[in-house]
Short mmCIF file of C-alpha atoms in Angstrom, two decimals:
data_model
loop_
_atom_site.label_atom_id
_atom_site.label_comp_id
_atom_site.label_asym_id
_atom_site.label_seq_id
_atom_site.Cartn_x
_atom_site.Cartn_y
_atom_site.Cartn_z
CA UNK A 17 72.03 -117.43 -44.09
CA UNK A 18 74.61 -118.60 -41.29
CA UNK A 19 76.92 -116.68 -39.86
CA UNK A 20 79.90 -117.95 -37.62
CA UNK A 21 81.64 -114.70 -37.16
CA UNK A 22 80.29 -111.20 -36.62
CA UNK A 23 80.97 -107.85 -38.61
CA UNK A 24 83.99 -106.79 -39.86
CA UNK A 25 85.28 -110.64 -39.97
CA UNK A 26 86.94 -112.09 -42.70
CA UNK A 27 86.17 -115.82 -42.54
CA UNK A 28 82.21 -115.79 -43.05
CA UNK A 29 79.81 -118.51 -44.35
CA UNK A 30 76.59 -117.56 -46.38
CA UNK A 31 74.03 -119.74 -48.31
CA UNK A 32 73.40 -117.75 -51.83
CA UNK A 33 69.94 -117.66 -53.09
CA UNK A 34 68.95 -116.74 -56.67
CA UNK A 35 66.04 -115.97 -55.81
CA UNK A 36 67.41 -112.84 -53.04
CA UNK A 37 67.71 -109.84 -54.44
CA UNK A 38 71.68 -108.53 -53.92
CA UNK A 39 70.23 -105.20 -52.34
CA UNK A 40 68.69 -107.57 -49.69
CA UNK A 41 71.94 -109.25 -48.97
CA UNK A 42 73.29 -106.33 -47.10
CA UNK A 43 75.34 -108.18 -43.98
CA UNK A 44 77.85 -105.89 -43.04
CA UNK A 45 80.37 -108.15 -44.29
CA UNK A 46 83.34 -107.54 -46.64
CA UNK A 47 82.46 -107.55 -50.50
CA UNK A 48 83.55 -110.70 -52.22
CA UNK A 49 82.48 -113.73 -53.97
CA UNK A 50 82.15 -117.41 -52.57
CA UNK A 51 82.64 -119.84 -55.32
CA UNK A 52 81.06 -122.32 -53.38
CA UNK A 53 77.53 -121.31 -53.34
CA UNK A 54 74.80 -122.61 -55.71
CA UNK A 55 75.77 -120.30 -58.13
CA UNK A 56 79.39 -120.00 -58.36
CA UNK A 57 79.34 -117.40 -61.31
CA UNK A 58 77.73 -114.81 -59.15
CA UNK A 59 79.65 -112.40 -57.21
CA UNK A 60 77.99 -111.58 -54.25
CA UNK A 61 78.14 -107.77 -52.67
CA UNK A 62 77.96 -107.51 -49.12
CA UNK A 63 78.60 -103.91 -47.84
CA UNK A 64 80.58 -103.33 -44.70
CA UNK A 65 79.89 -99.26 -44.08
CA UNK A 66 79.14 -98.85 -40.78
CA UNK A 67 75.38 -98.56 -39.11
CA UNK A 68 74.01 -95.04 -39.28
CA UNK A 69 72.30 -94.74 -36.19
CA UNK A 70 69.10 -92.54 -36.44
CA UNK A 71 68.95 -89.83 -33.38
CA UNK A 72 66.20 -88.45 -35.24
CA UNK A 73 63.82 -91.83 -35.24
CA UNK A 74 64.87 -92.60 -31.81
CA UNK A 75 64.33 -89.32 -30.75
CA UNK A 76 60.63 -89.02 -31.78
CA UNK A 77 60.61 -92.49 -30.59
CA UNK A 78 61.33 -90.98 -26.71
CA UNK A 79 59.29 -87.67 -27.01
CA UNK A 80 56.07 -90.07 -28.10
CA UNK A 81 56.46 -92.61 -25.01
CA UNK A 82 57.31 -89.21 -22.86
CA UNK A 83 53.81 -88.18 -24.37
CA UNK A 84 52.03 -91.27 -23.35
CA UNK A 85 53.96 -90.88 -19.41
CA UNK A 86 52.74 -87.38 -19.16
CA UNK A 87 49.17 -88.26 -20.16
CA UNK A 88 49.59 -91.05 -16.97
CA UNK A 89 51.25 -88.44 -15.18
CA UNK A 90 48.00 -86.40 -15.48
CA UNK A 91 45.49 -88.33 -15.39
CA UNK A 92 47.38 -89.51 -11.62
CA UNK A 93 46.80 -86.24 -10.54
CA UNK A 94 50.16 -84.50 -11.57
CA UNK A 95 49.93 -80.90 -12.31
CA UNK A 96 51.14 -80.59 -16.38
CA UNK A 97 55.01 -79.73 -15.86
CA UNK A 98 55.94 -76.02 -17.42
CA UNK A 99 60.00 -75.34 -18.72
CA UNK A 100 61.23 -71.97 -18.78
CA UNK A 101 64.02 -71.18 -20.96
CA UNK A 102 66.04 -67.88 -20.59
CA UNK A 103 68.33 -66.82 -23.60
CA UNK A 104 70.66 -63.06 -22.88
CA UNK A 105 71.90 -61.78 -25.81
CA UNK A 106 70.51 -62.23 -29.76
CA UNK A 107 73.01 -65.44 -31.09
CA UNK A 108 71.25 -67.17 -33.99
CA UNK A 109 72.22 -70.74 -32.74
CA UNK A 110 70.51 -70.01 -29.26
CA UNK A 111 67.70 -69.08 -30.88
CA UNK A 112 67.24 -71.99 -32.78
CA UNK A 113 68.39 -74.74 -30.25
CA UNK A 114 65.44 -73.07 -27.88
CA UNK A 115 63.04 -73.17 -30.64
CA UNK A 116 63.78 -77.07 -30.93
CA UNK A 117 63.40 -77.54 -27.25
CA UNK A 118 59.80 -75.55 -27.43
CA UNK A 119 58.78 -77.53 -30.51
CA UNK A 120 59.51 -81.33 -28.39
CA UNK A 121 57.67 -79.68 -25.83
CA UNK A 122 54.19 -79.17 -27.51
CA UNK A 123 54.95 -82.80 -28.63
CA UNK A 124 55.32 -84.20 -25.69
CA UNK A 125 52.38 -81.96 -24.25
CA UNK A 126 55.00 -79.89 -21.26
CA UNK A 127 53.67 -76.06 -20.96
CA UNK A 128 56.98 -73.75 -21.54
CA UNK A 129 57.57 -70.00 -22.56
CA UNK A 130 61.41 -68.12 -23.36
CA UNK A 131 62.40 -65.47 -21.90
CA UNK A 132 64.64 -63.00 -23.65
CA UNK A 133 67.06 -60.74 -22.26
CA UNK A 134 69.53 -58.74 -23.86
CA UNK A 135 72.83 -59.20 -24.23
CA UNK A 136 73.81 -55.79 -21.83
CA UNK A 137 71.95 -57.87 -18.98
CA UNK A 138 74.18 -57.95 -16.14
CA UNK A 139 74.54 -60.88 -14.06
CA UNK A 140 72.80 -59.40 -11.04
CA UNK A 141 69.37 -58.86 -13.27
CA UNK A 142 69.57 -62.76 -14.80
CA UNK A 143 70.40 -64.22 -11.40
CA UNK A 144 67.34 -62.39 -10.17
CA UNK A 145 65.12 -63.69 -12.63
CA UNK A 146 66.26 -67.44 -11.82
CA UNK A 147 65.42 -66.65 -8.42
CA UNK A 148 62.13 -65.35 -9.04
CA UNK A 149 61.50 -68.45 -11.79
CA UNK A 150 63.05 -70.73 -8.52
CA UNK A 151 60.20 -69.34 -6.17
CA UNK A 152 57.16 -70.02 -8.70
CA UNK A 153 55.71 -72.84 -7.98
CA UNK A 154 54.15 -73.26 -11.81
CA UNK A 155 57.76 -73.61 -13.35
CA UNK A 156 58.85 -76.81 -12.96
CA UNK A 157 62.08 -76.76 -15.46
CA UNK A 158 64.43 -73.74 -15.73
CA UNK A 159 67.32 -73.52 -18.19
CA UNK A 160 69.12 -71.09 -19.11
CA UNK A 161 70.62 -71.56 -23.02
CA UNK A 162 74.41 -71.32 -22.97
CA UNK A 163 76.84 -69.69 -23.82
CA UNK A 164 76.06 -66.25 -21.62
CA UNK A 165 77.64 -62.81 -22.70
CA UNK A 166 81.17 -62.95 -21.68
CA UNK A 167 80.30 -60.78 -18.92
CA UNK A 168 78.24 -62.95 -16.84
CA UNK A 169 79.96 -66.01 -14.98
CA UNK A 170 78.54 -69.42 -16.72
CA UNK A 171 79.04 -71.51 -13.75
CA UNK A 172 77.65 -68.84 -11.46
CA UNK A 173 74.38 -68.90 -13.43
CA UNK A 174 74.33 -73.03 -13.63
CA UNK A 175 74.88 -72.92 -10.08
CA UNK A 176 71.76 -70.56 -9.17
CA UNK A 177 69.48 -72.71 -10.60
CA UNK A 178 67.12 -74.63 -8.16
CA UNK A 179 68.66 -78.51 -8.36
CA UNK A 180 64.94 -79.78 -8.48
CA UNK A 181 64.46 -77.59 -11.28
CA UNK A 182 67.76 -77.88 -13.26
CA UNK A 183 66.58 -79.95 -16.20
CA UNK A 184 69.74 -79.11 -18.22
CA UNK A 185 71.86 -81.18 -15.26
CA UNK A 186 74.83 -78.33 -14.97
CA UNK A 187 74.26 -76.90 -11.60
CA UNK A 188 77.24 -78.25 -9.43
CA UNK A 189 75.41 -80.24 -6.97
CA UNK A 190 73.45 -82.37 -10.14
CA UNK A 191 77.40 -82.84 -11.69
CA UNK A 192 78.44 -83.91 -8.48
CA UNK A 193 75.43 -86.30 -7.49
CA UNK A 194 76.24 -87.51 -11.41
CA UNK A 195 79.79 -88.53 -10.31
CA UNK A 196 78.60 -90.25 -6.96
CA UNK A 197 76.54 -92.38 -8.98
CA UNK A 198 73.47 -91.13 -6.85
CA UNK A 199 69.84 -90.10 -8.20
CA UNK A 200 70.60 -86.95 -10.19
CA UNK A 201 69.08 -85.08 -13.42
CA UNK A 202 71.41 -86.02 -15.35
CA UNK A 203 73.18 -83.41 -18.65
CA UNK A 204 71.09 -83.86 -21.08
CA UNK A 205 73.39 -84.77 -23.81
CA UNK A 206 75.71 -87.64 -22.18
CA UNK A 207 72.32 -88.97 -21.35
CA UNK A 208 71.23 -88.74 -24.67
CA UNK A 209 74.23 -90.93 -25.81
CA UNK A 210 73.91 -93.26 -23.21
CA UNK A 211 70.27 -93.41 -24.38
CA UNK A 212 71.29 -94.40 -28.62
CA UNK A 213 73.78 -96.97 -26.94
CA UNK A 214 71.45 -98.93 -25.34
CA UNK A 215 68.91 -98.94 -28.23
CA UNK A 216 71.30 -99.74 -30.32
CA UNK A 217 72.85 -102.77 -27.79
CA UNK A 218 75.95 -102.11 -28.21
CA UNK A 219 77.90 -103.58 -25.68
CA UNK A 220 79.67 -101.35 -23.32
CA UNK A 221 80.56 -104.10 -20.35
CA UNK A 222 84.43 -103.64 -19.91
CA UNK A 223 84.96 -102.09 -23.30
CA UNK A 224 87.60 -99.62 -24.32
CA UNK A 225 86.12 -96.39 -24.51
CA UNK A 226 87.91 -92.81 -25.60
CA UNK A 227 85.98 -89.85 -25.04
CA UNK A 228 87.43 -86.97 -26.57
CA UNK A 229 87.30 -83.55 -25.12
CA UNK A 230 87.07 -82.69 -21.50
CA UNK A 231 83.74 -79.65 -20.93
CA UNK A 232 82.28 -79.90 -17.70
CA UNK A 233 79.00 -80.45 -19.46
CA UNK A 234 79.46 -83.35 -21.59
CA UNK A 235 82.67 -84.64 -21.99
CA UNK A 236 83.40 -85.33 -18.29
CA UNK A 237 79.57 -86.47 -17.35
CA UNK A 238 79.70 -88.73 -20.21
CA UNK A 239 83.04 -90.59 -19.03
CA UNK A 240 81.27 -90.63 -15.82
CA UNK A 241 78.41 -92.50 -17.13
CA UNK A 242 80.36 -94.50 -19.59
CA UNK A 243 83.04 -95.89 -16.72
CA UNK A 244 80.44 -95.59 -13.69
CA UNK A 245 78.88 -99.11 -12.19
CA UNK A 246 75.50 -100.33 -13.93
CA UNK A 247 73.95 -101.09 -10.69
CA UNK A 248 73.95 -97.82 -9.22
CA UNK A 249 71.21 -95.06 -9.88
CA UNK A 250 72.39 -93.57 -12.98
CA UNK A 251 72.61 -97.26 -14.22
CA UNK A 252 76.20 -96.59 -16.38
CA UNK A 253 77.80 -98.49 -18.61
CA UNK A 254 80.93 -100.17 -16.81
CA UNK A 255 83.24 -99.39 -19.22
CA UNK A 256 87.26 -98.58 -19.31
CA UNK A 257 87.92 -94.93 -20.68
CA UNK A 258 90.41 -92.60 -21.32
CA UNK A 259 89.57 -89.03 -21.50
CA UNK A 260 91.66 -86.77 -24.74
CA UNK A 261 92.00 -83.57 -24.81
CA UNK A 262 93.88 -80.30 -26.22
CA UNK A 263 96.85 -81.56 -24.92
CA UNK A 264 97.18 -85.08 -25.93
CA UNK A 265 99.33 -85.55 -28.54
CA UNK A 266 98.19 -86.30 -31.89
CA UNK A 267 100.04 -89.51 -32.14
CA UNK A 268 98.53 -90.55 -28.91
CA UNK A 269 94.93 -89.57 -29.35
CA UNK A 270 95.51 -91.81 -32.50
CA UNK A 271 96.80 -94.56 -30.80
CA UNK A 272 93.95 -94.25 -27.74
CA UNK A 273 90.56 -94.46 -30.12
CA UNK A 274 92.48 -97.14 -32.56
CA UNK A 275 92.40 -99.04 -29.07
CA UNK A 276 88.85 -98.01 -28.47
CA UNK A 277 85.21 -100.18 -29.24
CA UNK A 278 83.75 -96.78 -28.31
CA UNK A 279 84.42 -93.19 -29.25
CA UNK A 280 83.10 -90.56 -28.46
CA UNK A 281 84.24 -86.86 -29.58
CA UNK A 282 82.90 -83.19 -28.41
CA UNK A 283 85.91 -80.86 -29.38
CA UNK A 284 84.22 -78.99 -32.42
CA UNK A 285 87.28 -79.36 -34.62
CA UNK A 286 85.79 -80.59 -37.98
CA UNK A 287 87.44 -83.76 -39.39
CA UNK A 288 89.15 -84.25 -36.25
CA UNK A 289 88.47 -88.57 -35.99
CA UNK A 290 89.63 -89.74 -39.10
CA UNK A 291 89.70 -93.12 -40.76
CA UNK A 292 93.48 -94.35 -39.75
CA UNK A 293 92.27 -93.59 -36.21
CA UNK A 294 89.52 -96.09 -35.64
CA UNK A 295 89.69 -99.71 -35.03
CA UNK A 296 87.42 -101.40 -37.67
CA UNK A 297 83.92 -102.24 -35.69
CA UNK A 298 84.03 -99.51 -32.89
CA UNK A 299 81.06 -97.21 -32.31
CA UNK A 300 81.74 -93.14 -33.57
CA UNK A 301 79.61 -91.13 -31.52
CA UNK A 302 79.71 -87.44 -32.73
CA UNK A 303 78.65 -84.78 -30.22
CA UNK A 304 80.39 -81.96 -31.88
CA UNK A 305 78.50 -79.41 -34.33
CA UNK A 306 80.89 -77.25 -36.68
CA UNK A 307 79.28 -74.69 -39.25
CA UNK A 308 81.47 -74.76 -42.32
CA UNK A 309 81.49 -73.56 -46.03
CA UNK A 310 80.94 -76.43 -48.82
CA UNK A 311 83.61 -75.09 -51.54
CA UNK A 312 81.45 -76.96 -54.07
CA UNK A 313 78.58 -74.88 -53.61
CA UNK A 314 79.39 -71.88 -51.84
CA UNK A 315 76.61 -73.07 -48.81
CA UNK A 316 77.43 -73.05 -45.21
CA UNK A 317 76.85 -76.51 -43.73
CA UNK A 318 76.73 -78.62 -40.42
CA UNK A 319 79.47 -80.92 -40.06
CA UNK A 320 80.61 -83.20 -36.98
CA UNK A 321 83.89 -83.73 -35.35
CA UNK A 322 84.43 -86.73 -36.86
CA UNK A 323 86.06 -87.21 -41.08
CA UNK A 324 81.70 -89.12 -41.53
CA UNK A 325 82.43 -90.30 -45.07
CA UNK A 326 86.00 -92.09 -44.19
CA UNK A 327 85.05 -93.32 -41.22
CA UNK A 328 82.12 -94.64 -41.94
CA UNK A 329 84.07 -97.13 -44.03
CA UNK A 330 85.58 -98.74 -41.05
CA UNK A 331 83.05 -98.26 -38.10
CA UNK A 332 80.90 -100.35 -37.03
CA UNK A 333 78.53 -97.95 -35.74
CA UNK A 334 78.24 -94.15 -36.58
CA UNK A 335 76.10 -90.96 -35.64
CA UNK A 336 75.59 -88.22 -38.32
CA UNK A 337 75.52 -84.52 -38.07
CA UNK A 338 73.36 -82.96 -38.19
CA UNK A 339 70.09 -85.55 -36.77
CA UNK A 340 72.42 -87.96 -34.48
CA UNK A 341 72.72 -86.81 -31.13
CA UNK A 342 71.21 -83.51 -31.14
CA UNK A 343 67.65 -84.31 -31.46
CA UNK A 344 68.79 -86.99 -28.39
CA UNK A 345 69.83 -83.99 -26.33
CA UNK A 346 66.45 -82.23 -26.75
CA UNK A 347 64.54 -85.61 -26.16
CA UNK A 348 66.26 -85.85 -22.73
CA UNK A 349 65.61 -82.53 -21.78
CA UNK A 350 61.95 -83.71 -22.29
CA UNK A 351 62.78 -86.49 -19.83
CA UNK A 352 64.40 -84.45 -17.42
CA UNK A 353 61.89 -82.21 -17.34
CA UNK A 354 58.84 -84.78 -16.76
CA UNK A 355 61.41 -86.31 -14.13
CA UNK A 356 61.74 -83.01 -12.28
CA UNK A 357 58.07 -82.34 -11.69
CA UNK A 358 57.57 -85.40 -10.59
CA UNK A 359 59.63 -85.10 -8.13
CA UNK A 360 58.48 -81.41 -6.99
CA UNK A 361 54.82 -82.91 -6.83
CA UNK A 362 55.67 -85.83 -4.76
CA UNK A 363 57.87 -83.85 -2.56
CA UNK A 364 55.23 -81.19 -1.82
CA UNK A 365 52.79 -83.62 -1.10
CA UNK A 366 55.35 -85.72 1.18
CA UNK A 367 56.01 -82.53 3.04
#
């Protein structure tokens, strides 16, 4: 097969075989027919939905070469790295997005415990447990699961946690190091996207880029790292963005991402990227997580930010929800946690 012109083209030019199987001819071209190959009779179908990309597979594909680094790690002398995790107050979704990180842990071989708290904590007693968990020298990762009672100041609690030790990337100083384009631990999540970009090699070198939503977090750390220099220590992705939010007009967050080769959107508003929105070819990244009901079967469900089914008729590139950049989040909080006591082990022994 020879082709002269990419996905999503029009004018393409593809030797037929008989003896290929149609399912194998899968191109990511428009359907048609060419009535001049071998076998003019034949119609050939050539599907042009976009590429799902795995988070899942890539994931696992992290947390086992994380696996093999620790085992290095340890056999250089490295004491094995241990992650606390604090959760205040009984939320279902905390629960489970803690149990997640625990499981990757035992894969990757990290030691970790959760603390529990409950939700009448006040934020004296929680910022005295990070500062106990700060002082022990065995706890090499600390995060606290967000979101915190409404009673206890979110960016206080980011902020107490020891920089070293702030695998989640939130405390101020790690944001700030982040937008200085200096060695940082970086948020998890806009490193996890960063992350199925480059597996995926999907060019990011002075392409349009929306990112939709504005949270300290993820939105804004991931326009850092998509617009920041590749040469620098975070090693970004020298794109052009534009940042949407709450207050951009519908019309205009339309016409942004149909000017975009990248997208990516963490508002949790379900269907929010739909099909008339994106420019055939760009890559849908979906950071947001919505729990719905199906009306066809009465079952709650996990939907995205993004309208999957109509878009992925245009894109070139999509991530599902659930098992796209979720299971990336946790995998870099396996990084950043391997990172951090590193760096606590070198700098004790440097001191």
């Amino acid at each position: 097969m020879y082709n002269t012109c990419g996905a999503h083209s029009v004018i393409c030019f593809v030797l037929y075989s008989p003896s290929v199987s149609d399912n194998q001819c899968n191109l990511n071209f428009p359907a048609g027919k060419f009535l001049n190959s071998p076998n003019p009779t034949k119609e050939i179908t050539i599907s042009n939905m976009a590429q799902i990309i795995n988070g899942k597979a890539i994931a696992q594909e992290v947390r086992t070469q994380l696996a093999h680094e620790l085992k290095e790690m340890e056999a250089a002398g490295y004491p094995k790295p241990h992650l606390t995790a604090v959760i205040v107050g009984e939320d279902p979704a905390s629960e489970k997005y803690v149990a997640n990180k625990m499981v990757a842990c035992r894969e990757v071989g990290i030691s970790s415990e959760t603390k529990r708290l409950p939700a009448s904590t006040t934020q004296e007693e929680l910022l005295q447990l990070i500062a106990d968990l700060n002082k022990d020298p065995q706890v090499t990762g600390i995060l606290v699961q967000l979101p915190v009672p409404e009673h206890i100041n979110e960016r206080t609690i980011c902020n107490a946690v020891d920089v070293d030790k702030d695998v989640d990337g939130f405390n101020e100083v790690n944001i700030g190091r982040t937008a200085l384009d200096m060695e940082a631990n970086i948020p998890a999540t806009p490193l996890g996207v960063k992350r199925l970009l480059e597996h995926m090699k999907i060019e990011t070198l002075g392409r349009n880029a929306v990112v939709v939503g504005r949270s300290k977090n993820v939105s804004l750390p991931m326009a850092i790292l998509l617009h920041a220099d590749g040469k620098y220590a975070t090693k970004a992705m020298d794109a052009t963005v534009t940042i949407c939010h709450r207050y951009t007009p519908p019309k205009e967050l339309a016409r942004h991402c149909r000017q975009a080769d990248i997208i990516v959107v963490a508002v949790g508003k379900p269907g929010l990227i739909t099909k008339d929105m994106v420019k055939p070819g760009a890559c849908v990244i979906d950071v947001g997580i919505n729990r719905i009901k199906d009306e066809s079967t009465g079952q709650f469900k996990l939907v995205g930010d993004v309208d999957f089914e109509e878009v992925r008729q245009v894109a070139g590139h999509i991530t599902p929800v659930p098992g796209g950049v979720g299971p990336m989040t946790v995998a870099m909080l396996m990084h950043n946690t391997l990172k951090a006591a590193r760096k606590q082990f070198d700098d004790r022994k440097s001191s």
